[in-house]
Amino acid sequence: IFFKLQAFFYYFCKNFLLMIQRIQSLFMLLSAIVSGLLFFIPLTIISYGEGSISLYTYAVKNQVVAGVFGSSFTLPLIILAALGVIIPVFAMLKYKKRKLQINMNRINILVNAVFVLLAILYYVPKIEGAFDMVNVETVVYVGAVLPVLSMVFSLLAIRGVKKDIDLLNSVDRLR
């Protein structure tokens, strides 16, 4: 069984390094990593008189708020963030199907745009409106910028894939 594991590890590393040689694969990997960070960094912090409420992808953190918002409150954010990780990894593994890579990166851009709009336009006002808070100050935290960064990496990956397609088409013309 050790030799089977060793052969699998060798095969995986060989194919993974072959994929990473293309710059767009690196951009897709960075997009997936940045989207994965959404699970660890708060999106916004809402400060009010005596405390603050943090909106994470997976929960709203504060002892007072825990009873108001159920565990399924941020489920759409969890699903969108998970898709933001899965889609670039899937696109990266399909390195021989360039058109599919372009389409998957476009879908990733759409998923991240929906994530940002949902977080900023729905969740923040919903949390602020749940309480009669005075002197409310909403701070957009680093987590709200991460999906935008993921969109930039997806755009760069699309550009790299298009360059590959153009290069292959020019080689085909020479034949």
PDB file of C-alpha atoms in Angstrom:
ATOM      1  CA  ILE A   1       0.000   0.000   0.000  1.00  0.00           C
ATOM      2  CA  PHE A   2       2.963   2.317   0.606  1.00  0.00           C
ATOM      3  CA  PHE A   3       4.022   2.051  -3.038  1.00  0.00           C
ATOM      4  CA  LYS A   4       0.494   2.873  -4.192  1.00  0.00           C
ATOM      5  CA  LEU A   5       0.490   6.000  -2.034  1.00  0.00           C
ATOM      6  CA  GLN A   6       3.923   6.929  -3.308  1.00  0.00           C
ATOM      7  CA  ALA A   7       2.817   6.464  -6.938  1.00  0.00           C
ATOM      8  CA  PHE A   8      -0.315   8.541  -6.304  1.00  0.00           C
ATOM      9  CA  PHE A   9       1.720  11.305  -4.669  1.00  0.00           C
ATOM     10  CA  TYR A  10       4.200  11.317  -7.557  1.00  0.00           C
ATOM     11  CA  TYR A  11       1.414  11.444 -10.155  1.00  0.00           C
ATOM     12  CA  PHE A  12      -0.418  14.229  -8.293  1.00  0.00           C
ATOM     13  CA  CYS A  13       2.718  16.349  -7.851  1.00  0.00           C
ATOM     14  CA  LYS A  14       3.754  15.870 -11.473  1.00  0.00           C
ATOM     15  CA  ASN A  15       0.343  16.992 -12.801  1.00  0.00           C
ATOM     16  CA  PHE A  16      -0.001  19.797 -10.246  1.00  0.00           C
ATOM     17  CA  LEU A  17       3.391  21.240 -11.170  1.00  0.00           C
ATOM     18  CA  LEU A  18       2.469  20.950 -14.850  1.00  0.00           C
ATOM     19  CA  MET A  19      -0.676  23.013 -14.175  1.00  0.00           C
ATOM     20  CA  ILE A  20       1.101  25.659 -12.115  1.00  0.00           C
ATOM     21  CA  GLN A  21       3.558  26.336 -14.933  1.00  0.00           C
ATOM     22  CA  ARG A  22       0.816  28.391 -16.543  1.00  0.00           C
ATOM     23  CA  ILE A  23       0.328  31.819 -14.971  1.00  0.00           C
ATOM     24  CA  GLN A  24      -3.457  31.633 -15.184  1.00  0.00           C
ATOM     25  CA  SER A  25      -3.386  28.525 -12.995  1.00  0.00           C
ATOM     26  CA  LEU A  26      -1.537  30.547 -10.392  1.00  0.00           C
ATOM     27  CA  PHE A  27      -4.182  33.289 -10.619  1.00  0.00           C
ATOM     28  CA  MET A  28      -6.954  30.711 -10.191  1.00  0.00           C
ATOM     29  CA  LEU A  29      -5.163  29.264  -7.169  1.00  0.00           C
ATOM     30  CA  LEU A  30      -4.807  32.747  -5.661  1.00  0.00           C
ATOM     31  CA  SER A  31      -8.495  33.399  -6.310  1.00  0.00           C
ATOM     32  CA  ALA A  32      -9.412  30.211  -4.436  1.00  0.00           C
ATOM     33  CA  ILE A  33      -7.097  31.057  -1.524  1.00  0.00           C
ATOM     34  CA  VAL A  34      -8.462  34.589  -1.234  1.00  0.00           C
ATOM     35  CA  SER A  35     -12.028  33.241  -1.262  1.00  0.00           C
ATOM     36  CA  GLY A  36     -11.057  30.719   1.399  1.00  0.00           C
ATOM     37  CA  LEU A  37      -9.881  33.539   3.646  1.00  0.00           C
ATOM     38  CA  LEU A  38     -13.492  34.757   3.776  1.00  0.00           C
ATOM     39  CA  PHE A  39     -14.183  32.075   6.359  1.00  0.00           C
ATOM     40  CA  PHE A  40     -11.619  33.533   8.783  1.00  0.00           C
ATOM     41  CA  ILE A  41     -11.806  37.326   8.385  1.00  0.00           C
ATOM     42  CA  PRO A  42     -14.850  39.456   9.312  1.00  0.00           C
ATOM     43  CA  LEU A  43     -16.674  41.249   6.510  1.00  0.00           C
ATOM     44  CA  THR A  44     -17.860  44.229   8.527  1.00  0.00           C
ATOM     45  CA  ILE A  45     -17.781  45.428  12.098  1.00  0.00           C
ATOM     46  CA  ILE A  46     -20.788  47.386  13.302  1.00  0.00           C
ATOM     47  CA  SER A  47     -19.926  49.469  16.345  1.00  0.00           C
ATOM     48  CA  TYR A  48     -22.558  50.952  18.621  1.00  0.00           C
ATOM     49  CA  GLY A  49     -22.524  52.626  22.013  1.00  0.00           C
ATOM     50  CA  GLU A  50     -21.570  49.763  24.301  1.00  0.00           C
ATOM     51  CA  GLY A  51     -20.170  47.135  21.940  1.00  0.00           C
ATOM     52  CA  SER A  52     -19.731  45.859  18.432  1.00  0.00           C
ATOM     53  CA  ILE A  53     -21.116  43.198  16.137  1.00  0.00           C
ATOM     54  CA  SER A  54     -18.914  41.375  13.626  1.00  0.00           C
ATOM     55  CA  LEU A  55     -20.349  39.877  10.444  1.00  0.00           C
ATOM     56  CA  TYR A  56     -18.411  36.811   9.372  1.00  0.00           C
ATOM     57  CA  THR A  57     -19.245  34.607   6.401  1.00  0.00           C
ATOM     58  CA  TYR A  58     -20.434  31.853   8.722  1.00  0.00           C
ATOM     59  CA  ALA A  59     -22.000  33.812  11.612  1.00  0.00           C
ATOM     60  CA  VAL A  60     -22.827  37.083  13.291  1.00  0.00           C
ATOM     61  CA  LYS A  61     -20.580  37.320  16.329  1.00  0.00           C
ATOM     62  CA  ASN A  62     -21.756  39.000  19.506  1.00  0.00           C
ATOM     63  CA  GLN A  63     -23.317  37.595  22.652  1.00  0.00           C
ATOM     64  CA  VAL A  64     -26.367  39.844  22.357  1.00  0.00           C
ATOM     65  CA  VAL A  65     -26.994  39.092  18.686  1.00  0.00           C
ATOM     66  CA  ALA A  66     -26.545  35.326  18.926  1.00  0.00           C
ATOM     67  CA  GLY A  67     -30.146  34.837  20.046  1.00  0.00           C
ATOM     68  CA  VAL A  68     -31.611  37.137  17.398  1.00  0.00           C
ATOM     69  CA  PHE A  69     -30.082  35.625  14.249  1.00  0.00           C
ATOM     70  CA  GLY A  70     -30.304  31.865  13.795  1.00  0.00           C
ATOM     71  CA  SER A  71     -27.542  29.618  12.563  1.00  0.00           C
ATOM     72  CA  SER A  72     -28.992  29.606   9.028  1.00  0.00           C
ATOM     73  CA  PHE A  73     -28.930  33.416   8.783  1.00  0.00           C
ATOM     74  CA  THR A  74     -25.637  33.520   6.868  1.00  0.00           C
ATOM     75  CA  LEU A  75     -26.185  30.298   4.900  1.00  0.00           C
ATOM     76  CA  PRO A  76     -26.272  32.116   1.515  1.00  0.00           C
ATOM     77  CA  LEU A  77     -22.906  33.720   2.328  1.00  0.00           C
ATOM     78  CA  ILE A  78     -21.465  30.328   3.267  1.00  0.00           C
ATOM     79  CA  ILE A  79     -22.662  28.795   0.000  1.00  0.00           C
ATOM     80  CA  LEU A  80     -21.330  31.675  -2.107  1.00  0.00           C
ATOM     81  CA  ALA A  81     -17.960  31.657  -0.324  1.00  0.00           C
ATOM     82  CA  ALA A  82     -17.666  27.886  -0.778  1.00  0.00           C
ATOM     83  CA  LEU A  83     -18.471  28.271  -4.478  1.00  0.00           C
ATOM     84  CA  GLY A  84     -15.814  30.984  -4.640  1.00  0.00           C
ATOM     85  CA  VAL A  85     -13.281  28.390  -3.503  1.00  0.00           C
ATOM     86  CA  ILE A  86     -14.552  25.395  -5.478  1.00  0.00           C
ATOM     87  CA  ILE A  87     -15.032  27.051  -8.886  1.00  0.00           C
ATOM     88  CA  PRO A  88     -11.429  28.304  -9.387  1.00  0.00           C
ATOM     89  CA  VAL A  89     -10.003  24.975  -8.208  1.00  0.00           C
ATOM     90  CA  PHE A  90     -12.265  23.112 -10.632  1.00  0.00           C
ATOM     91  CA  ALA A  91     -11.309  25.504 -13.435  1.00  0.00           C
ATOM     92  CA  MET A  92      -7.629  25.066 -12.624  1.00  0.00           C
ATOM     93  CA  LEU A  93      -7.929  21.270 -12.833  1.00  0.00           C
ATOM     94  CA  LYS A  94      -9.543  21.544 -16.280  1.00  0.00           C
ATOM     95  CA  TYR A  95      -6.392  23.029 -17.817  1.00  0.00           C
ATOM     96  CA  LYS A  96      -6.892  21.304 -21.176  1.00  0.00           C
ATOM     97  CA  LYS A  97     -10.368  22.789 -21.686  1.00  0.00           C
ATOM     98  CA  ARG A  98      -9.656  26.487 -22.075  1.00  0.00           C
ATOM     99  CA  LYS A  99     -13.162  27.620 -23.013  1.00  0.00           C
ATOM    100  CA  LEU A 100     -14.500  25.922 -19.893  1.00  0.00           C
ATOM    101  CA  GLN A 101     -11.831  27.697 -17.829  1.00  0.00           C
ATOM    102  CA  ILE A 102     -12.947  31.068 -19.191  1.00  0.00           C
ATOM    103  CA  ASN A 103     -16.604  30.303 -18.436  1.00  0.00           C
ATOM    104  CA  MET A 104     -15.836  29.029 -14.930  1.00  0.00           C
ATOM    105  CA  ASN A 105     -13.839  32.167 -14.150  1.00  0.00           C
ATOM    106  CA  ARG A 106     -16.729  34.311 -15.400  1.00  0.00           C
ATOM    107  CA  ILE A 107     -19.066  32.399 -13.099  1.00  0.00           C
ATOM    108  CA  ASN A 108     -16.598  32.961 -10.250  1.00  0.00           C
ATOM    109  CA  ILE A 109     -16.666  36.704 -10.919  1.00  0.00           C
ATOM    110  CA  LEU A 110     -20.475  36.622 -10.816  1.00  0.00           C
ATOM    111  CA  VAL A 111     -20.506  34.599  -7.565  1.00  0.00           C
ATOM    112  CA  ASN A 112     -18.101  37.032  -5.896  1.00  0.00           C
ATOM    113  CA  ALA A 113     -20.106  40.052  -7.089  1.00  0.00           C
ATOM    114  CA  VAL A 114     -23.296  38.550  -5.658  1.00  0.00           C
ATOM    115  CA  PHE A 115     -21.430  37.828  -2.411  1.00  0.00           C
ATOM    116  CA  VAL A 116     -20.310  41.457  -2.029  1.00  0.00           C
ATOM    117  CA  LEU A 117     -23.705  42.892  -2.918  1.00  0.00           C
ATOM    118  CA  LEU A 118     -25.515  40.490  -0.591  1.00  0.00           C
ATOM    119  CA  ALA A 119     -23.187  41.209   2.315  1.00  0.00           C
ATOM    120  CA  ILE A 120     -23.211  44.998   1.936  1.00  0.00           C
ATOM    121  CA  LEU A 121     -26.759  45.647   0.751  1.00  0.00           C
ATOM    122  CA  TYR A 122     -28.674  42.979   2.687  1.00  0.00           C
ATOM    123  CA  TYR A 123     -26.846  41.727   5.746  1.00  0.00           C
ATOM    124  CA  VAL A 124     -25.416  44.976   7.117  1.00  0.00           C
ATOM    125  CA  PRO A 125     -28.754  46.884   7.019  1.00  0.00           C
ATOM    126  CA  LYS A 126     -30.548  43.808   8.411  1.00  0.00           C
ATOM    127  CA  ILE A 127     -28.178  43.648  11.394  1.00  0.00           C
ATOM    128  CA  GLU A 128     -28.336  47.408  11.958  1.00  0.00           C
ATOM    129  CA  GLY A 129     -32.139  47.356  11.766  1.00  0.00           C
ATOM    130  CA  ALA A 130     -32.516  44.486  14.223  1.00  0.00           C
ATOM    131  CA  PHE A 131     -31.707  46.748  17.152  1.00  0.00           C
ATOM    132  CA  ASP A 132     -32.458  50.288  18.133  1.00  0.00           C
ATOM    133  CA  MET A 133     -28.843  51.310  18.120  1.00  0.00           C
ATOM    134  CA  VAL A 134     -27.721  54.877  18.530  1.00  0.00           C
ATOM    135  CA  ASN A 135     -24.381  56.144  17.241  1.00  0.00           C
ATOM    136  CA  VAL A 136     -23.984  53.214  14.851  1.00  0.00           C
ATOM    137  CA  GLU A 137     -20.732  53.125  12.907  1.00  0.00           C
ATOM    138  CA  THR A 138     -20.250  50.473  10.232  1.00  0.00           C
ATOM    139  CA  VAL A 139     -16.678  49.706   9.249  1.00  0.00           C
ATOM    140  CA  VAL A 140     -16.125  47.715   6.064  1.00  0.00           C
ATOM    141  CA  TYR A 141     -13.394  45.311   7.029  1.00  0.00           C
ATOM    142  CA  VAL A 142     -10.793  43.487   4.938  1.00  0.00           C
ATOM    143  CA  GLY A 143     -13.158  40.565   4.384  1.00  0.00           C
ATOM    144  CA  ALA A 144     -15.455  42.683   2.226  1.00  0.00           C
ATOM    145  CA  VAL A 145     -12.552  43.515  -0.101  1.00  0.00           C
ATOM    146  CA  LEU A 146     -11.415  39.892  -0.549  1.00  0.00           C
ATOM    147  CA  PRO A 147     -14.154  38.976  -3.071  1.00  0.00           C
ATOM    148  CA  VAL A 148     -13.137  41.980  -5.173  1.00  0.00           C
ATOM    149  CA  LEU A 149      -9.541  40.751  -5.080  1.00  0.00           C
ATOM    150  CA  SER A 150     -10.768  37.303  -6.094  1.00  0.00           C
ATOM    151  CA  MET A 151     -12.592  38.891  -9.048  1.00  0.00           C
ATOM    152  CA  VAL A 152      -9.362  40.625 -10.113  1.00  0.00           C
ATOM    153  CA  PHE A 153      -7.478  37.306  -9.999  1.00  0.00           C
ATOM    154  CA  SER A 154     -10.232  35.675 -12.065  1.00  0.00           C
ATOM    155  CA  LEU A 155     -10.013  38.464 -14.649  1.00  0.00           C
ATOM    156  CA  LEU A 156      -6.242  37.985 -14.848  1.00  0.00           C
ATOM    157  CA  ALA A 157      -6.776  34.237 -15.268  1.00  0.00           C
ATOM    158  CA  ILE A 158      -9.230  34.863 -18.114  1.00  0.00           C
ATOM    159  CA  ARG A 159      -6.677  37.101 -19.781  1.00  0.00           C
ATOM    160  CA  GLY A 160      -4.019  34.383 -19.449  1.00  0.00           C
ATOM    161  CA  VAL A 161      -6.300  31.708 -20.878  1.00  0.00           C
ATOM    162  CA  LYS A 162      -7.158  33.958 -23.831  1.00  0.00           C
ATOM    163  CA  LYS A 163      -3.439  34.481 -24.476  1.00  0.00           C
ATOM    164  CA  ASP A 164      -2.990  30.688 -24.508  1.00  0.00           C
ATOM    165  CA  ILE A 165      -5.845  30.326 -26.984  1.00  0.00           C
ATOM    166  CA  ASP A 166      -4.356  33.020 -29.225  1.00  0.00           C
ATOM    167  CA  LEU A 167      -0.937  31.359 -29.063  1.00  0.00           C
ATOM    168  CA  LEU A 168      -2.370  27.956 -30.023  1.00  0.00           C
ATOM    169  CA  ASN A 169      -4.377  29.503 -32.857  1.00  0.00           C
ATOM    170  CA  SER A 170      -1.268  31.200 -34.232  1.00  0.00           C
ATOM    171  CA  VAL A 171       0.668  27.927 -34.130  1.00  0.00           C
ATOM    172  CA  ASP A 172      -2.199  26.199 -35.967  1.00  0.00           C
ATOM    173  CA  ARG A 173      -2.105  28.878 -38.680  1.00  0.00           C
ATOM    174  CA  LEU A 174       1.578  28.201 -39.297  1.00  0.00           C
ATOM    175  CA  ARG A 175       0.953  24.519 -40.075  1.00  0.00           C
TER     176      ARG A 175
END
